[in-house]
C-alpha positions as a printed NumPy array, in Angstrom:
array([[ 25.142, -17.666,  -6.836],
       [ 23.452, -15.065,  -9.316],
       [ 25.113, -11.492,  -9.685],
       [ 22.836,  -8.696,  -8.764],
       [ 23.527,  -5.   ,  -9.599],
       [ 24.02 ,  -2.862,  -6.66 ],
       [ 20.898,  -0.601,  -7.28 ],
       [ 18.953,  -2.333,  -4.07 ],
       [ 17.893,  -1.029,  -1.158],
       [ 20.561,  -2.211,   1.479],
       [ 23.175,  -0.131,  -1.151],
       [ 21.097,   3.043,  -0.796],
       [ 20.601,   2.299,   2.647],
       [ 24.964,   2.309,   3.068],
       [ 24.881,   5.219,   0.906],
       [ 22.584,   7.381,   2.803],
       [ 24.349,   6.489,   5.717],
       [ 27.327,   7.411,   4.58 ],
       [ 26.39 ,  10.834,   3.313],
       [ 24.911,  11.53 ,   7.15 ],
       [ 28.543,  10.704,   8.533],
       [ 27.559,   7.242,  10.195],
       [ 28.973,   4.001,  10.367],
       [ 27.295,   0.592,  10.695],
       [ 28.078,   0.228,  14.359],
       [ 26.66 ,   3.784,  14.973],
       [ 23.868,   3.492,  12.817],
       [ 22.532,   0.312,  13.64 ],
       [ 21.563,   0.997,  17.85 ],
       [ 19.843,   4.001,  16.246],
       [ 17.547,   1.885,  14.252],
       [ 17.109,  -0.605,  16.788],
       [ 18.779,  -3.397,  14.978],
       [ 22.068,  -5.627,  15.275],
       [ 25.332,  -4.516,  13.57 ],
       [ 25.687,  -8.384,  12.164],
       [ 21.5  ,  -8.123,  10.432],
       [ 22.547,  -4.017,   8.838],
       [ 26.021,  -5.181,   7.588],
       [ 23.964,  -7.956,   5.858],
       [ 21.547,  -5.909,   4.289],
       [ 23.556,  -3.594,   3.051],
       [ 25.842,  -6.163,   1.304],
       [ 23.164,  -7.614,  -0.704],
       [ 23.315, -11.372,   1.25 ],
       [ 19.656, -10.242,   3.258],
       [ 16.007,  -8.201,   2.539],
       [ 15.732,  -5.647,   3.906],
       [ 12.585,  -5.268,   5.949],
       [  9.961,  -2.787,   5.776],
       [ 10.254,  -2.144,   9.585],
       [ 14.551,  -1.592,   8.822],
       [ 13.912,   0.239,   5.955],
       [ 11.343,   2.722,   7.525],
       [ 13.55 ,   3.272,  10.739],
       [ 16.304,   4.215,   8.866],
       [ 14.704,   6.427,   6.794],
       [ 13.254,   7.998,   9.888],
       [ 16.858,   8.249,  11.5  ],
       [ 18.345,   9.559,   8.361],
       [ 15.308,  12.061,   8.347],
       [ 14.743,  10.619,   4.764],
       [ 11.79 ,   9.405,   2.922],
       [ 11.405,   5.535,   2.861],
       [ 11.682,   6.129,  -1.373],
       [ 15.142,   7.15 ,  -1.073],
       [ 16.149,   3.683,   0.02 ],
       [ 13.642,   1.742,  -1.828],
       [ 14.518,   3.152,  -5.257],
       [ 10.642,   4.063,  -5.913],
       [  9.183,   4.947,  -8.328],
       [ 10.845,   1.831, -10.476],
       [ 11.165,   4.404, -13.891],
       [ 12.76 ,   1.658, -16.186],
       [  9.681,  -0.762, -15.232],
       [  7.262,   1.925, -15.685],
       [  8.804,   2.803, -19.418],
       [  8.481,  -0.898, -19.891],
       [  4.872,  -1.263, -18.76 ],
       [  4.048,   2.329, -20.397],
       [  3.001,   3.933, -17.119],
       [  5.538,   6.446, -16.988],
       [  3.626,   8.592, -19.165],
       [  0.52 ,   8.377, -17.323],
       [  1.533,  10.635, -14.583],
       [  1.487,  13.648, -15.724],
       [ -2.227,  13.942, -16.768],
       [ -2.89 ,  12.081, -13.11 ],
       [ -0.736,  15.479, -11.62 ],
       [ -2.5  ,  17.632, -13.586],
       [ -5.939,  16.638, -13.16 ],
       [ -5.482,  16.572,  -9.015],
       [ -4.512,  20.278,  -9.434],
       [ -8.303,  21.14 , -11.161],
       [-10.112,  21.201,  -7.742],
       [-10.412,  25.123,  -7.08 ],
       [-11.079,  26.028, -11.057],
       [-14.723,  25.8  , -11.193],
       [-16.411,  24.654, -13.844],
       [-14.455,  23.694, -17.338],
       [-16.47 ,  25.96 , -19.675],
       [-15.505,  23.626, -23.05 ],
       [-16.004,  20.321, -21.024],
       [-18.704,  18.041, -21.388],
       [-19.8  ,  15.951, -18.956],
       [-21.796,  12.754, -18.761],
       [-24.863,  13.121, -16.955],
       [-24.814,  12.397, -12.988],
       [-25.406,   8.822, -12.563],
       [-23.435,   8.011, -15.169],
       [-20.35 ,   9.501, -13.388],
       [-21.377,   8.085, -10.278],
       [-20.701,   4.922, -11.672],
       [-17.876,   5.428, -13.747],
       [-16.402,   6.115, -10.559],
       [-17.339,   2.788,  -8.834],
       [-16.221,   1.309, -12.352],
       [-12.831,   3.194, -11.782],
       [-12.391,   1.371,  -7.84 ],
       [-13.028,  -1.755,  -9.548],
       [-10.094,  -1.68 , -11.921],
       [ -7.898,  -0.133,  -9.13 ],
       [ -9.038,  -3.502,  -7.191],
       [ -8.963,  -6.138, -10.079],
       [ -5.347,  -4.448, -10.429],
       [ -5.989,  -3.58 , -14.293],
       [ -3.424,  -0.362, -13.125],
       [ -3.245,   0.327, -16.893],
       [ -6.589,   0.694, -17.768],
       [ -7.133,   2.789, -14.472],
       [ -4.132,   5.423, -15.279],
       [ -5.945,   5.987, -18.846],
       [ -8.926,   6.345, -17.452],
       [ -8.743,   8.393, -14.343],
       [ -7.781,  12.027, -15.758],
       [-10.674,  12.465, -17.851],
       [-13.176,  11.181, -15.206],
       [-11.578,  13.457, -12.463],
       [-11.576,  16.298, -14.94 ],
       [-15.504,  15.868, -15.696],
       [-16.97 ,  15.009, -12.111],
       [-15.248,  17.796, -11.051],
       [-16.951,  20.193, -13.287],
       [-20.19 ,  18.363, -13.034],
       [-20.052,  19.01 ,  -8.908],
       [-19.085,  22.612,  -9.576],
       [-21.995,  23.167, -12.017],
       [-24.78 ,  21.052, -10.313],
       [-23.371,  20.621,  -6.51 ],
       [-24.896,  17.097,  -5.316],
       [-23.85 ,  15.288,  -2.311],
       [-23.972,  12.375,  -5.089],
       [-21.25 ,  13.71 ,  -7.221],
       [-19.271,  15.193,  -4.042],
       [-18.461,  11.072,  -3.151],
       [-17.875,  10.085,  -6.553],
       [-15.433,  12.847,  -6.768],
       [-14.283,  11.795,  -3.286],
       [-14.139,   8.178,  -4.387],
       [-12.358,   9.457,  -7.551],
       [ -9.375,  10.931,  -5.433],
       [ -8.614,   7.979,  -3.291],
       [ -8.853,   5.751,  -6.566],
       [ -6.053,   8.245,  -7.652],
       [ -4.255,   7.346,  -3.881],
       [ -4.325,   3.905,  -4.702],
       [ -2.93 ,   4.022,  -8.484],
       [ -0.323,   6.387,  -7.453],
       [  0.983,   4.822,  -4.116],
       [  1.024,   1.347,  -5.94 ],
       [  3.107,   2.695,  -9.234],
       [  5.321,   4.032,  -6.123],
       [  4.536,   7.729,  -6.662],
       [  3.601,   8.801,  -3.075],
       [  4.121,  12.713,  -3.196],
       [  1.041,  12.317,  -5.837],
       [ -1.012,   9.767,  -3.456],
       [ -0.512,  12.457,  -0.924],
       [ -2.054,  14.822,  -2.681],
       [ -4.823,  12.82 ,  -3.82 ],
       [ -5.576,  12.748,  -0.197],
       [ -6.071,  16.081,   0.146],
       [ -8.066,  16.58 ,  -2.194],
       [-10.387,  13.714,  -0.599],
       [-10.736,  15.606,   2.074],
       [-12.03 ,  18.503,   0.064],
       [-14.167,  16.95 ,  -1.547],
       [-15.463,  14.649,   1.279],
       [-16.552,  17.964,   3.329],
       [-18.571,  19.11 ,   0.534],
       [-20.145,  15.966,   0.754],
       [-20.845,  16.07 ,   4.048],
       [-19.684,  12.186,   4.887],
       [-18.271,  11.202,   8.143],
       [-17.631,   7.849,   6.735],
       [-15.507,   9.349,   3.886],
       [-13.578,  11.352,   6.307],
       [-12.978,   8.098,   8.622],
       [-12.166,   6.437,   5.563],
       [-10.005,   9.174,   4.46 ],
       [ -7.962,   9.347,   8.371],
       [ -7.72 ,   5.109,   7.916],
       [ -5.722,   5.961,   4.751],
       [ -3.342,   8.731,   5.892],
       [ -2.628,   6.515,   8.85 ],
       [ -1.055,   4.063,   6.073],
       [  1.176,   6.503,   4.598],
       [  2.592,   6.959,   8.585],
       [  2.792,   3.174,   8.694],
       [  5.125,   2.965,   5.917],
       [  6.953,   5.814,   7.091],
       [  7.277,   4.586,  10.474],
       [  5.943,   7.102,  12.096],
       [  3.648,   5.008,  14.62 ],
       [  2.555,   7.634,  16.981],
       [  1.301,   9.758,  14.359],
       [ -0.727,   6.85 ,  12.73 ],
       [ -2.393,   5.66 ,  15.971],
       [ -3.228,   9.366,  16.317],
       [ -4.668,   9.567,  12.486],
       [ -7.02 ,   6.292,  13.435],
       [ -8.222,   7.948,  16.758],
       [ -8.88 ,  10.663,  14.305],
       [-11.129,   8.857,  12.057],
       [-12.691,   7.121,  14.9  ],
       [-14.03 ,  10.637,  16.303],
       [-15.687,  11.174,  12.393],
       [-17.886,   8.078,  13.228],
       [-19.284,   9.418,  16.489],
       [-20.771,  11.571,  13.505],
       [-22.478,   8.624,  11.886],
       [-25.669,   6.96 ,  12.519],
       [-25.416,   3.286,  13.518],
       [-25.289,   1.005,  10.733],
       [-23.306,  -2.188,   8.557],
       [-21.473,   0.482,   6.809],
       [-20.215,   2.572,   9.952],
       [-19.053,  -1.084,  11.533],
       [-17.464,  -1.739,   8.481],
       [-15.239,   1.227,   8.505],
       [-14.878,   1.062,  12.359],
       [-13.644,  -2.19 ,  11.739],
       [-11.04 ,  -1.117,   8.758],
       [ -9.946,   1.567,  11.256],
       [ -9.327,  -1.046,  14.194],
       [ -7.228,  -3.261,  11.24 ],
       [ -5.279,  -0.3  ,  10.797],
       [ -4.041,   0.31 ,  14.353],
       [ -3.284,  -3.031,  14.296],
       [ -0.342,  -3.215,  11.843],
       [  0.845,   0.099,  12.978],
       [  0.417,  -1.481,  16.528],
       [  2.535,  -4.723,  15.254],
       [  5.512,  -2.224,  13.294],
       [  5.866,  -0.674,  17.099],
       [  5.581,  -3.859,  18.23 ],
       [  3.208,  -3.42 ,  20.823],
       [  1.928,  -6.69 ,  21.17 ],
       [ -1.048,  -5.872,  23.853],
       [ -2.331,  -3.178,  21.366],
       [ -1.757,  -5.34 ,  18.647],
       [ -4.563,  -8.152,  20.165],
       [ -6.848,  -5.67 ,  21.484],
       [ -7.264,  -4.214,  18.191],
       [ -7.678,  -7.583,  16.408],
       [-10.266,  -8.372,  19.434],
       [-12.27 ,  -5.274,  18.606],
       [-12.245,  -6.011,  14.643],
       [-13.22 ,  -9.288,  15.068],
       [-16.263,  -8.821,  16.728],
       [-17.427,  -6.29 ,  14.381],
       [-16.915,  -8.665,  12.047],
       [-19.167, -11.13 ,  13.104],
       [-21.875,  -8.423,  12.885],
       [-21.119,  -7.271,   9.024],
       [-19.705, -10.335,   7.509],
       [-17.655, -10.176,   4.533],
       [-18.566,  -6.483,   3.513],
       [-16.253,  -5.767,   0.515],
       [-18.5  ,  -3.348,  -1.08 ],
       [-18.475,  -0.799,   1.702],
       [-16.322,   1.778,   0.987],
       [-14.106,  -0.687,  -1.327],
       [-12.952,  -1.921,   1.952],
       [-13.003,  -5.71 ,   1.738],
       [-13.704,  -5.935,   5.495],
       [-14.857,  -8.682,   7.552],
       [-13.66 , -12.13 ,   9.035],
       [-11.252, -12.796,   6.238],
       [ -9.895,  -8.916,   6.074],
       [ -9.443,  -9.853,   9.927],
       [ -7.42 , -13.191,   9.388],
       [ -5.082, -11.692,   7.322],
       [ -4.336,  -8.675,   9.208],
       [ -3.637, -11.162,  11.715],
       [ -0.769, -12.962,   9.42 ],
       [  0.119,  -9.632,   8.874],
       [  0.938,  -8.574,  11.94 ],
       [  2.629, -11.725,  13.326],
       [  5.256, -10.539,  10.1  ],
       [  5.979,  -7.356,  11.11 ],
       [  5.876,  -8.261,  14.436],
       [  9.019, -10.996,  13.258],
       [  6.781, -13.845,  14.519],
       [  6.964, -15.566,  11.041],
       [  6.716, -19.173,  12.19 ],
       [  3.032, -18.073,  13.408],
       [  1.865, -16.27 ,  10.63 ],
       [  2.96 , -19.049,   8.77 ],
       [  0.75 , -21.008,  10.383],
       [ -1.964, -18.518,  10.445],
       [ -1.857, -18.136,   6.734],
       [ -2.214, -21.848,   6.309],
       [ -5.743, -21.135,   7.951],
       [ -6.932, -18.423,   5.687],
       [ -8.96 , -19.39 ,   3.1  ],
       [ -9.396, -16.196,   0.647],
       [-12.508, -16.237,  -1.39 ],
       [-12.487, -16.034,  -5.095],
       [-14.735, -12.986,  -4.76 ],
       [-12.187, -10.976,  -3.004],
       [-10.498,  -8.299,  -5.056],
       [ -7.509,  -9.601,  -6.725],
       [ -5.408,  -6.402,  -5.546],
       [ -5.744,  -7.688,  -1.736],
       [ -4.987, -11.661,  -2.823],
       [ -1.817, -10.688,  -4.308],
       [ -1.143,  -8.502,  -1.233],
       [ -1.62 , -11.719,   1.012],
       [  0.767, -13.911,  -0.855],
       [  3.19 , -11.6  ,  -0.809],
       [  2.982, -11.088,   2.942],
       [  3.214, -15.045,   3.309],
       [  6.176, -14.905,   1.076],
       [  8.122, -12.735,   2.971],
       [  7.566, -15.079,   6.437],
       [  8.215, -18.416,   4.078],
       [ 11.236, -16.665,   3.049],
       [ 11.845, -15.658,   6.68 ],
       [ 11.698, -18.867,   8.061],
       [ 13.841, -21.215,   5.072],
       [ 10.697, -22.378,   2.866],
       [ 12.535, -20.87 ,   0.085],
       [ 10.31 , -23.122,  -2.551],
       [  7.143, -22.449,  -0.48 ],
       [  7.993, -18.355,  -1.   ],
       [  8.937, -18.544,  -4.937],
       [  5.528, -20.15 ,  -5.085],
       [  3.551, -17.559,  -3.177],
       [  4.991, -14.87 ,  -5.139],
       [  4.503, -16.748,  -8.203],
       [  0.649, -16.439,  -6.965],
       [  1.09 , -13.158,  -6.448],
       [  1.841, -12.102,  -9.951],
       [ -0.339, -14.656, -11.315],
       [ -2.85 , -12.907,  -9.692],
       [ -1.551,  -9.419, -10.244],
       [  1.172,  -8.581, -12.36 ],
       [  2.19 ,  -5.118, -12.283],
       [  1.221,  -4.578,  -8.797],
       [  3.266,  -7.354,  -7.749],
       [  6.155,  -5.803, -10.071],
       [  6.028,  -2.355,  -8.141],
       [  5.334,  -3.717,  -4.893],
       [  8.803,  -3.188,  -2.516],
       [  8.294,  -6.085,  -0.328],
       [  7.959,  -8.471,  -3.23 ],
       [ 10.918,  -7.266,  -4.726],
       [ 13.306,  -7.182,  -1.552],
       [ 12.089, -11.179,  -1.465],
       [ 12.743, -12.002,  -4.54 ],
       [ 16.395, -10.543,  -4.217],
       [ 16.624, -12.527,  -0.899],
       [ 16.001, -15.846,  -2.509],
       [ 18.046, -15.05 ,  -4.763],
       [ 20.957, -14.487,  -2.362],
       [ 19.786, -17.51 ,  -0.515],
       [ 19.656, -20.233,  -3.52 ],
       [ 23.209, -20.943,  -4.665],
       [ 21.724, -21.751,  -8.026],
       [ 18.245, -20.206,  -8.642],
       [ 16.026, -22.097, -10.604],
       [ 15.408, -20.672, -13.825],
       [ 11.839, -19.537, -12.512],
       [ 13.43 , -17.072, -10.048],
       [ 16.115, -16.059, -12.327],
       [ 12.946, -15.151, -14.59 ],
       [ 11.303, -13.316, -11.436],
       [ 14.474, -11.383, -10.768],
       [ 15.486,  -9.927, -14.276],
       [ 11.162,  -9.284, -14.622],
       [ 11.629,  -7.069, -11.752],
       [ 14.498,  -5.129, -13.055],
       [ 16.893,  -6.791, -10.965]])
């Protein structure tokens, strides 16, 4: 069997525990899991689970990067992200300046759609490309909206912040992503949008679903649903209704509250059959297929892998769909083919998944906790995983 390092979760899960003055046997009733499946994880010989990995940080009173290891820094040296960050830091703190006097700025329209150009990078998971580009662009919209206030350039400033939410929480920096929230809120207000703000509610009630925290997720999608009582009937309102539902629904499955769970699937998919596949609303890839794979979703972190096996087998996911959320489905699927001893079936998936995305894949906790399961799980990898592991920095 392959030799891993011991920089993986399960160690920094023993070594948190440790420092709080815990055992295994104490800790593991706390996090509502058997002494046998935490011994495990912590040796190396079993993934750790997002739902595990979350409860202990929220028992530990820790954040979830603490025992994931994020952000990866040798992988982002590698890639030449790491020096990205700071201009993306710097730029979120230009909100409440005004007006750069020595900046000039592309006319309106033009940063309108830089900005939908910027969501499409994000999406076609050219992270990159994004980083370079995203600075600048917040840095000129922003002084554009303070000179010449249009509700035009308020969203594409809006838009511009939760672009900077999705590069940041997917290179694993999620004290930025946070505050790129914020600052979609600001700007969402000036821009008067009630779908922004629902939009903007959907995506804080993520960051709770990593962190566990279910109660104050549900609350965060109530939240969002109360800005579309604001909103005038119509595809795009359904469309984020529908997102929001999709939401609750994974937070539902993490709490496992299986009722919830198909109530809020019920609800999504019938407002699916009204929009259709609406991935241009809001960058939201919602409708029927959005719906199908929440579905797989859930069944995984519900633990019901055999089924979302065999509810993945039924999703076909169009070509047109951003490449971002394909890579995110195959590595749900490998996680449950993993799960459930289709050790081949999950190299393969993941193999998809960086096909399909690279560096998103490469950042992306869940893939990596798989990829160090099958390693533990193959007495002798095939050279294709051993390639997988060392790509990942493991």
């Amino acid at each position: 069997m392959p030799r891993l390092d011991d920089d993986h979760t399960g160690a920094r899960i023993a070594h948190h525990r440790k420092l709080a003055g815990l055992t295994q046997r104490e800790l593991a009733p706390r996090v509502s899991y058997s002494y046998s499946l935490l011994h495990q994880v912590e040796s190396g010989h079993k993934a750790a689970s997002p739902d595990l990995v979350s409860a202990v940080a929220r028992v530990l009173r820790i954040d979830v990067t603490a025992l994931t290891g994020q952000p990866y820094v040798t992988e982002l040296q590698q890639d030449r992200l790491d020096g990205l960050i700071r201009p993306i830091r710097e730029a979120l703190d230009l909100y409440d300046l005004g007006a750069d006097p020595d900046l000039a700025t592309r006319p309106a329209g033009q940063l309108v759609d830089a900005a939908e150009e910027l969501c499409r990078l994000v999406r076609a998971t050219r992270l990159n490309q994004a980083a370079r580009t995203l600075p600048q662009l917040i840095a000129e919209i922003t002084t554009a909206a303070h000179l010449t206030p249009s509700t035009d350039l308020w969203k594409a400033l809006a838009s511009t912040y939760r672009t900077a939410h999705d590069i940041t929480v997917k290179l694993g920096f999620y004290d930025l992503s946070t505050i790129a929230l914020d600052r979609m809120d600001w700007a969402a207000y000036r821009a008067s949008d009630p779908l922004l703000a629902a939009v903007r509610q959907y995506m804080r009630a993520l960051v709770y679903f990593r962190e566990g925290e279910h109660t104050i997720g549900l609350r965060l999608i109530g939240a969002g649903r109360a800005f579309l009582d604001q909103a005038e009937e119509s595809d795009e309102a359904l469309a984020v209704s529908g997102q929001l539902h999709l939401g609750a629904t994974v937070i539902a499955a993490r709490a496992h509250h299986e009722d919830a769970v198909e109530a809020h699937l019920s609800e999504a998919r019938g407002l699916a059959e009204r929009t259709g596949e609406a991935g241009q609303i809001h960058w939201l890839s919602f409708g029927p297929t959005n719906v199908a794979v929440h579905e797989v979703s859930a069944n995984v972190e519900m633990g019901h892998f055999g089924a979302a096996i065999d509810k993945a087998k039924e999703v076909s996911i169009p070509k047109s769909w951003a490449l971002s959320r394909r890579a995110h489905f195959y590595i749900d699927r490998a996680r449950c083919e993993m799960e459930t001893g289709h050790t081949d079936a999950a190299l393969g998936s993941l193999i998809e998944a960086r096909k399909l995305a690279p560096q998103q894949t490469r950042y992306h906790s869940g893939a990596r906790e798989t990829i160090r399961g099958l390693v533990h799980l193959q007495r002798r990898s095939p050279d294709t995983l051993t390639h997988m592991a060392a790509w990942i920095g493991q």
